[in-house]
Amino acid sequence: MSDTDSLHEKILRLKEEKNAIILAHNYQRDEVQDIADHTGDSLELSRIASNIDCDIIVFCGVNFMAESASILSPEKMVLLPEVKACCPMADMVTVSGDRGIKNYFPGYEYTGGYRYPADFTLKDIKKLHPGVPVVTYVNTTADVKAESDICCTSANAVKIVESLDTDRVICIPDKNLSAWIAKNTEKEIIAWDGFCHVHDRVSAADADKARAEHPNAVLLAHPECRMEVLEKSDHVTSTSGMLRYAKESDATEFIVGTETGLMYGLKKENPDKVFYPLRKDMVCPNMKKTSLQSVLHALESETYKIKVAEEIRVPAKRALDRMLDVT
Ligand code: 13P
Ligand code: SF4
């Protein structure tokens, strides 16, 4: 029996014993996706976390995702196998200038390297635009969600903004997703200045190069890419939106403008089609931290427990529930 087989067996046995469910984001390592009960995009995983029947959720993704699961299902134990798996973009917006995240992740160290804008906070932007609702991407910390009117994901952002009865909307934290929303709505979008370092590194020149190399391929792009890339794409959608599109499309070649972890699901579901990464270095190091070993360790030691203080959880849940009600 190989090491991977025995790891698999141990994980499956413990999962059964502890009535645990493994959720994995579409960017996780291939072997982690394979051991998961459900894979999906942020919206799908939030929905599953809010409805699933189990005692423990092992969330293979980054911290804001596990936090959302705990906000939606506080009665369950939510485990994040790698405590340092964070999303640098989520850390680009804070409520009051203090890193609220430290309250929820004992031992958490800020590793993203970004603090942008340096001293401007969510409270500051709300003060600048009184009465304007705040639409918050799920890639944010719980305390930011708690200060927001409604959440969105890349799968539903335009629909969420359209659901609001105001002409102006504040969108945080991703400037690229905000630009995409602005292009698809009549409403005025007041955007924060954050970005995903994995998607924002791609340029129009990269899109041109990939097109030249694969002239028959359909170019798919995630809305976290810059507008100059989105404008050159055939279809802009979330990670699971890309999985659906590739399956339903008659095309046989695709250029994939998102984190390369999605290539695994795309190839698995479409063995007769060909997929090329838009750039080979579209790799999120935080998404890759989780391994089969860390999943096993999480189940054995019941670490790292993600729990959000009630005074934050309740208003954060309101913003997430409002989103889930719209879509
Ligand atoms: P999706 O919701 O499209 O899966 O995206 C999540 C994410 O982190 C993108 O970088
Ligand atoms: Fe955050 Fe980007 Fe990684 Fe997604 S890919 S978790 S947005 S850093």
Short mmCIF file of C-alpha atoms and ligand atoms in Angstrom, two decimals:
data_model
loop_
_atom_site.label_atom_id
_atom_site.label_comp_id
_atom_site.label_asym_id
_atom_site.label_seq_id
_atom_site.Cartn_x
_atom_site.Cartn_y
_atom_site.Cartn_z
CA MET A 1 0.00 0.00 0.00
CA SER A 2 1.42 3.43 -0.97
CA ASP A 3 1.81 6.27 1.56
CA THR A 4 -1.02 8.14 -0.18
CA ASP A 5 -3.33 5.11 0.06
CA SER A 6 -2.71 4.73 3.78
CA LEU A 7 -3.22 8.49 4.31
CA HIS A 8 -6.49 8.22 2.41
CA GLU A 9 -7.59 5.29 4.51
CA LYS A 10 -6.77 7.02 7.80
CA ILE A 11 -8.59 10.19 6.74
CA LEU A 12 -11.67 8.28 5.60
CA ARG A 13 -11.78 6.22 8.80
CA LEU A 14 -11.47 9.27 11.07
CA LYS A 15 -13.99 11.16 8.99
CA GLU A 16 -16.50 8.38 9.51
CA GLU A 17 -15.75 8.02 13.23
CA LYS A 18 -16.11 11.75 13.89
CA ASN A 19 -19.01 12.39 11.52
CA ALA A 20 -16.87 14.92 9.64
CA ILE A 21 -17.25 16.35 6.17
CA ILE A 22 -14.37 17.63 4.04
CA LEU A 23 -15.01 20.70 1.89
CA ALA A 24 -12.35 21.78 -0.60
CA HIS A 25 -12.10 24.87 -2.77
CA ASN A 26 -11.54 24.37 -6.50
CA TYR A 27 -7.94 25.65 -6.10
CA GLN A 28 -6.83 22.99 -3.64
CA ARG A 29 -4.14 20.43 -4.48
CA ASP A 30 -5.39 17.56 -6.68
CA GLU A 31 -5.14 14.96 -3.92
CA VAL A 32 -7.02 17.18 -1.46
CA GLN A 33 -9.81 17.72 -4.00
CA ASP A 34 -9.95 13.92 -4.42
CA ILE A 35 -10.47 13.25 -0.70
CA ALA A 36 -13.15 15.96 -0.32
CA ASP A 37 -16.87 15.24 0.02
CA HIS A 38 -17.59 18.45 -1.88
CA THR A 39 -15.49 20.76 -4.02
CA GLY A 40 -16.76 24.11 -5.23
CA ASP A 41 -16.43 27.87 -5.53
CA SER A 42 -16.91 30.21 -2.57
CA LEU A 43 -20.66 30.48 -3.10
CA GLU A 44 -21.27 26.76 -3.39
CA LEU A 45 -19.12 25.98 -0.36
CA SER A 46 -20.93 28.63 1.73
CA ARG A 47 -24.26 27.12 0.77
CA ILE A 48 -23.11 23.62 1.62
CA ALA A 49 -21.67 24.80 4.96
CA SER A 50 -25.01 26.37 5.87
CA ASN A 51 -27.04 23.21 5.14
CA ILE A 52 -24.85 20.20 5.72
CA ASP A 53 -25.58 17.60 8.38
CA CYS A 54 -22.36 16.69 10.26
CA ASP A 55 -20.48 17.41 13.50
CA ILE A 56 -17.20 18.61 12.01
CA ILE A 57 -16.39 20.54 8.83
CA VAL A 58 -12.77 20.28 7.69
CA PHE A 59 -12.37 23.28 5.41
CA CYS A 60 -9.58 22.93 2.86
CA GLY A 61 -9.18 26.45 1.59
CA VAL A 62 -8.11 29.73 3.15
CA ASN A 63 -9.12 31.21 6.49
CA PHE A 64 -11.97 33.49 5.39
CA MET A 65 -13.73 30.43 3.91
CA ALA A 66 -13.52 28.45 7.15
CA GLU A 67 -14.62 31.55 9.02
CA SER A 68 -17.70 31.86 6.77
CA ALA A 69 -18.54 28.20 7.42
CA SER A 70 -18.35 28.79 11.17
CA ILE A 71 -20.44 31.98 10.90
CA LEU A 72 -23.14 30.06 9.02
CA SER A 73 -22.97 26.89 11.15
CA PRO A 74 -21.86 27.92 14.64
CA GLU A 75 -23.01 24.65 16.20
CA LYS A 76 -20.46 22.69 14.16
CA MET A 77 -16.76 22.40 14.79
CA VAL A 78 -14.99 24.02 11.82
CA LEU A 79 -11.36 23.05 11.29
CA LEU A 80 -8.84 24.80 9.06
CA PRO A 81 -5.99 22.30 8.49
CA GLU A 82 -3.36 24.99 7.85
CA VAL A 83 -3.67 27.89 10.27
CA LYS A 84 -1.52 30.15 8.09
CA ALA A 85 -3.59 29.62 4.93
CA CYS A 86 -4.76 33.19 4.46
CA CYS A 87 -5.93 35.40 1.59
CA PRO A 88 -3.73 38.49 1.22
CA MET A 89 -6.58 40.34 -0.49
CA ALA A 90 -8.86 39.73 2.50
CA ASP A 91 -6.21 41.39 4.65
CA MET A 92 -6.24 44.54 2.50
CA VAL A 93 -9.28 45.93 4.27
CA THR A 94 -9.71 46.36 8.01
CA VAL A 95 -12.56 47.78 10.05
CA SER A 96 -10.65 50.20 12.21
CA GLY A 97 -6.95 49.87 11.51
CA ASP A 98 -6.39 47.05 13.96
CA ARG A 99 -5.89 43.59 12.45
CA GLY A 100 -9.13 42.07 13.68
CA ILE A 101 -8.15 38.70 12.28
CA LYS A 102 -5.75 38.09 15.15
CA ASN A 103 -8.71 37.79 17.48
CA TYR A 104 -9.91 34.69 15.69
CA PHE A 105 -6.69 32.95 14.76
CA PRO A 106 -4.44 32.57 17.77
CA GLY A 107 -0.89 32.37 16.46
CA TYR A 108 -1.89 33.94 13.14
CA GLU A 109 0.90 35.85 11.50
CA TYR A 110 0.29 38.24 8.67
CA THR A 111 2.17 36.77 5.74
CA GLY A 112 0.58 38.43 2.74
CA GLY A 113 3.02 41.32 2.51
CA TYR A 114 0.33 43.81 1.51
CA ARG A 115 -1.34 46.51 3.52
CA TYR A 116 -3.24 48.59 1.04
CA PRO A 117 -4.26 51.35 1.40
CA ALA A 118 -1.98 51.79 4.37
CA ASP A 119 -4.18 53.51 6.94
CA PHE A 120 -7.60 53.85 5.32
CA THR A 121 -10.28 51.69 6.93
CA LEU A 122 -13.77 50.43 6.17
CA LYS A 123 -15.10 52.87 8.76
CA ASP A 124 -13.37 55.74 6.89
CA ILE A 125 -14.95 54.88 3.54
CA LYS A 126 -18.39 54.49 5.15
CA LYS A 127 -17.99 57.92 6.76
CA LEU A 128 -17.10 59.42 3.36
CA HIS A 129 -20.31 58.01 1.81
CA PRO A 130 -22.99 57.99 4.51
CA GLY A 131 -26.01 55.81 3.75
CA VAL A 132 -24.36 54.06 0.78
CA PRO A 133 -24.64 50.27 1.22
CA VAL A 134 -21.46 48.21 1.47
CA VAL A 135 -21.23 45.07 -0.69
CA THR A 136 -18.44 42.91 0.64
CA TYR A 137 -16.72 40.16 -1.29
CA VAL A 138 -16.59 36.98 0.78
CA ASN A 139 -12.79 37.22 0.59
CA THR A 140 -12.77 39.35 3.77
CA THR A 141 -12.46 38.77 7.50
CA ALA A 142 -15.51 38.26 9.72
CA ASP A 143 -15.30 41.68 11.35
CA VAL A 144 -15.40 43.34 7.91
CA LYS A 145 -18.46 41.29 6.96
CA ALA A 146 -20.07 42.32 10.24
CA GLU A 147 -19.73 46.00 9.20
CA SER A 148 -21.24 45.34 5.76
CA ASP A 149 -24.76 45.34 4.38
CA ILE A 150 -24.47 42.28 2.18
CA CYS A 151 -21.82 39.86 0.90
CA CYS A 152 -21.14 38.69 -2.64
CA THR A 153 -18.92 36.16 -4.40
CA SER A 154 -17.46 36.24 -7.89
CA ALA A 155 -20.45 34.10 -8.98
CA ASN A 156 -23.16 36.55 -7.93
CA ALA A 157 -21.56 40.01 -7.53
CA VAL A 158 -23.51 41.79 -10.29
CA LYS A 159 -26.80 40.24 -9.18
CA ILE A 160 -26.19 41.30 -5.56
CA VAL A 161 -25.41 44.91 -6.53
CA GLU A 162 -28.48 44.97 -8.78
CA SER A 163 -30.64 43.71 -5.90
CA LEU A 164 -30.01 46.87 -3.87
CA ASP A 165 -32.37 49.82 -4.17
CA THR A 166 -29.71 52.56 -4.25
CA ASP A 167 -27.91 54.21 -7.18
CA ARG A 168 -24.51 54.08 -5.46
CA VAL A 169 -22.81 51.10 -3.85
CA ILE A 170 -19.48 50.68 -2.01
CA CYS A 171 -17.69 47.48 -3.13
CA ILE A 172 -14.82 46.02 -1.11
CA PRO A 173 -12.05 44.89 -1.30
CA ASP A 174 -11.25 43.87 -4.93
CA LYS A 175 -10.76 46.72 -7.41
CA ASN A 176 -10.90 44.33 -10.36
CA LEU A 177 -14.15 42.66 -9.35
CA SER A 178 -15.54 46.15 -8.69
CA ALA A 179 -14.57 47.28 -12.20
CA TRP A 180 -16.30 44.19 -13.61
CA ILE A 181 -19.45 44.96 -11.61
CA ALA A 182 -19.32 48.61 -12.75
CA LYS A 183 -19.16 47.48 -16.36
CA ASN A 184 -22.29 45.36 -15.87
CA THR A 185 -24.53 47.71 -13.91
CA GLU A 186 -25.92 51.23 -14.25
CA LYS A 187 -25.17 51.89 -10.58
CA GLU A 188 -22.18 53.95 -9.47
CA ILE A 189 -19.56 51.71 -7.85
CA ILE A 190 -17.30 53.17 -5.18
CA ALA A 191 -14.39 50.72 -5.19
CA TRP A 192 -11.77 49.80 -2.62
CA ASP A 193 -8.23 49.41 -3.87
CA GLY A 194 -7.45 45.80 -3.01
CA PHE A 195 -6.49 43.04 -5.41
CA CYS A 196 -5.60 39.36 -5.65
CA HIS A 197 -1.89 39.07 -6.35
CA VAL A 198 -2.46 35.82 -8.31
CA HIS A 199 -4.97 37.31 -10.77
CA ASP A 200 -3.79 40.93 -10.85
CA ARG A 201 -0.36 39.91 -12.18
CA VAL A 202 -1.89 38.93 -15.53
CA SER A 203 -1.73 41.56 -18.27
CA ALA A 204 -3.35 42.15 -21.66
CA ALA A 205 -0.01 41.09 -23.21
CA ASP A 206 -0.33 37.71 -21.44
CA ALA A 207 -3.82 37.29 -22.89
CA ASP A 208 -2.54 38.18 -26.39
CA LYS A 209 0.34 35.73 -26.06
CA ALA A 210 -1.95 32.87 -24.93
CA ARG A 211 -4.36 33.63 -27.77
CA ALA A 212 -1.52 33.62 -30.31
CA GLU A 213 -0.26 30.27 -28.98
CA HIS A 214 -3.75 28.69 -28.92
CA PRO A 215 -5.78 30.44 -31.61
CA ASN A 216 -8.72 28.00 -31.38
CA ALA A 217 -9.09 28.12 -27.60
CA VAL A 218 -11.85 29.87 -25.66
CA LEU A 219 -10.40 32.34 -23.13
CA LEU A 220 -12.01 32.06 -19.69
CA ALA A 221 -11.18 34.68 -17.04
CA HIS A 222 -11.98 35.15 -13.38
CA PRO A 223 -13.32 38.63 -12.50
CA GLU A 224 -10.36 39.12 -10.14
CA CYS A 225 -8.28 39.68 -13.32
CA ARG A 226 -7.70 43.22 -14.56
CA MET A 227 -10.23 44.79 -16.91
CA GLU A 228 -7.62 44.79 -19.72
CA VAL A 229 -7.67 40.96 -19.47
CA LEU A 230 -11.44 40.64 -19.01
CA GLU A 231 -11.99 42.72 -22.14
CA LYS A 232 -9.97 40.21 -24.16
CA SER A 233 -11.79 37.19 -22.70
CA ASP A 234 -14.66 35.18 -24.15
CA HIS A 235 -16.29 34.41 -20.82
CA VAL A 236 -15.86 35.94 -17.34
CA THR A 237 -17.03 33.82 -14.43
CA SER A 238 -16.27 32.21 -11.06
CA THR A 239 -14.25 29.01 -10.74
CA SER A 240 -17.32 26.76 -10.75
CA GLY A 241 -18.77 28.89 -13.55
CA MET A 242 -15.70 27.90 -15.59
CA LEU A 243 -16.27 24.22 -14.78
CA ARG A 244 -19.87 24.48 -15.95
CA TYR A 245 -18.99 26.49 -19.07
CA ALA A 246 -16.26 24.07 -20.19
CA LYS A 247 -18.58 21.09 -19.75
CA GLU A 248 -21.47 22.63 -21.68
CA SER A 249 -19.42 24.26 -24.45
CA ASP A 250 -18.85 22.63 -27.84
CA ALA A 251 -15.33 24.06 -27.84
CA THR A 252 -12.51 21.61 -27.21
CA GLU A 253 -9.69 23.98 -26.15
CA PHE A 254 -9.69 26.51 -23.34
CA ILE A 255 -7.25 29.03 -21.88
CA VAL A 256 -7.88 29.17 -18.14
CA GLY A 257 -7.53 32.62 -16.56
CA THR A 258 -7.54 31.67 -12.91
CA GLU A 259 -5.50 29.83 -10.29
CA THR A 260 -4.03 26.69 -11.82
CA GLY A 261 -5.67 24.37 -9.25
CA LEU A 262 -8.84 24.61 -11.32
CA MET A 263 -7.09 22.77 -14.15
CA TYR A 264 -7.44 19.51 -12.22
CA GLY A 265 -11.25 19.64 -12.05
CA LEU A 266 -11.48 20.86 -15.65
CA LYS A 267 -9.36 17.99 -16.97
CA LYS A 268 -11.08 15.40 -14.78
CA GLU A 269 -14.55 16.43 -15.92
CA ASN A 270 -13.57 16.87 -19.57
CA PRO A 271 -11.00 14.22 -20.48
CA ASP A 272 -11.46 14.87 -24.21
CA LYS A 273 -10.85 18.62 -23.98
CA VAL A 274 -7.58 20.53 -23.64
CA PHE A 275 -6.86 23.24 -21.06
CA TYR A 276 -3.97 25.71 -21.00
CA PRO A 277 -3.20 28.02 -18.07
CA LEU A 278 -3.33 31.70 -19.02
CA ARG A 279 -0.08 31.99 -17.08
CA LYS A 280 1.70 29.04 -15.49
CA ASP A 281 2.50 31.07 -12.38
CA MET A 282 -1.12 31.73 -11.46
CA VAL A 283 -0.57 29.78 -8.25
CA CYS A 284 -1.98 30.83 -4.88
CA PRO A 285 0.61 29.73 -2.30
CA ASN A 286 -1.95 29.90 0.49
CA MET A 287 -4.35 27.59 -1.29
CA LYS A 288 -1.51 25.09 -1.75
CA LYS A 289 -0.57 24.93 1.94
CA THR A 290 -3.14 22.24 2.71
CA SER A 291 -1.94 18.68 2.12
CA LEU A 292 -3.31 15.22 2.88
CA GLN A 293 -1.00 15.17 5.90
CA SER A 294 -2.48 18.39 7.24
CA VAL A 295 -6.04 17.13 6.66
CA LEU A 296 -5.21 14.01 8.65
CA HIS A 297 -3.58 16.07 11.39
CA ALA A 298 -6.65 18.33 11.52
CA LEU A 299 -8.94 15.36 12.05
CA GLU A 300 -6.66 13.65 14.59
CA SER A 301 -5.98 16.69 16.73
CA GLU A 302 -9.17 18.66 15.94
CA THR A 303 -7.15 21.72 14.95
CA TYR A 304 -7.31 24.52 14.04
CA LYS A 305 -10.73 25.38 15.38
CA ILE A 306 -12.23 28.44 13.75
CA LYS A 307 -14.74 30.23 15.93
CA VAL A 308 -16.03 33.77 15.61
CA ALA A 309 -17.12 35.79 18.64
CA GLU A 310 -20.93 36.12 18.78
CA GLU A 311 -20.93 39.93 18.58
CA ILE A 312 -19.14 39.65 15.22
CA ARG A 313 -20.74 36.43 14.04
CA VAL A 314 -24.35 37.59 14.25
CA PRO A 315 -23.99 40.73 12.06
CA ALA A 316 -21.58 38.89 9.73
CA LYS A 317 -24.17 36.12 9.32
CA ARG A 318 -26.79 38.74 8.47
CA ALA A 319 -24.63 39.93 5.53
CA LEU A 320 -23.99 36.35 4.35
CA ASP A 321 -27.65 35.31 4.74
CA ARG A 322 -28.78 38.33 2.74
CA MET A 323 -26.49 37.18 -0.06
CA LEU A 324 -27.73 33.58 0.11
CA ASP A 325 -31.33 34.85 -0.02
CA VAL A 326 -30.68 36.80 -3.23
CA THR A 327 -28.99 33.99 -5.16
P1 13P B 1 -14.38 31.60 -6.53
O1 13P B 1 -15.48 32.03 -5.61
O2 13P B 1 -14.64 31.94 -7.96
O3 13P B 1 -14.11 30.16 -6.35
O4 13P B 1 -13.07 32.42 -6.16
C1 13P B 1 -12.50 32.42 -4.91
C2 13P B 1 -11.16 32.99 -4.92
O5 13P B 1 -10.46 33.04 -3.94
C3 13P B 1 -10.68 33.48 -6.18
O6 13P B 1 -9.35 33.83 -6.11
FE1 SF4 B 2 -7.01 35.18 -2.09
FE2 SF4 B 2 -6.24 35.34 -4.62
FE3 SF4 B 2 -5.55 33.20 -3.18
FE4 SF4 B 2 -8.11 33.60 -3.98
S1 SF4 B 2 -6.33 33.20 -5.28
S2 SF4 B 2 -7.40 32.98 -1.94
S3 SF4 B 2 -8.25 35.83 -3.83
S4 SF4 B 2 -4.90 35.34 -2.82
#
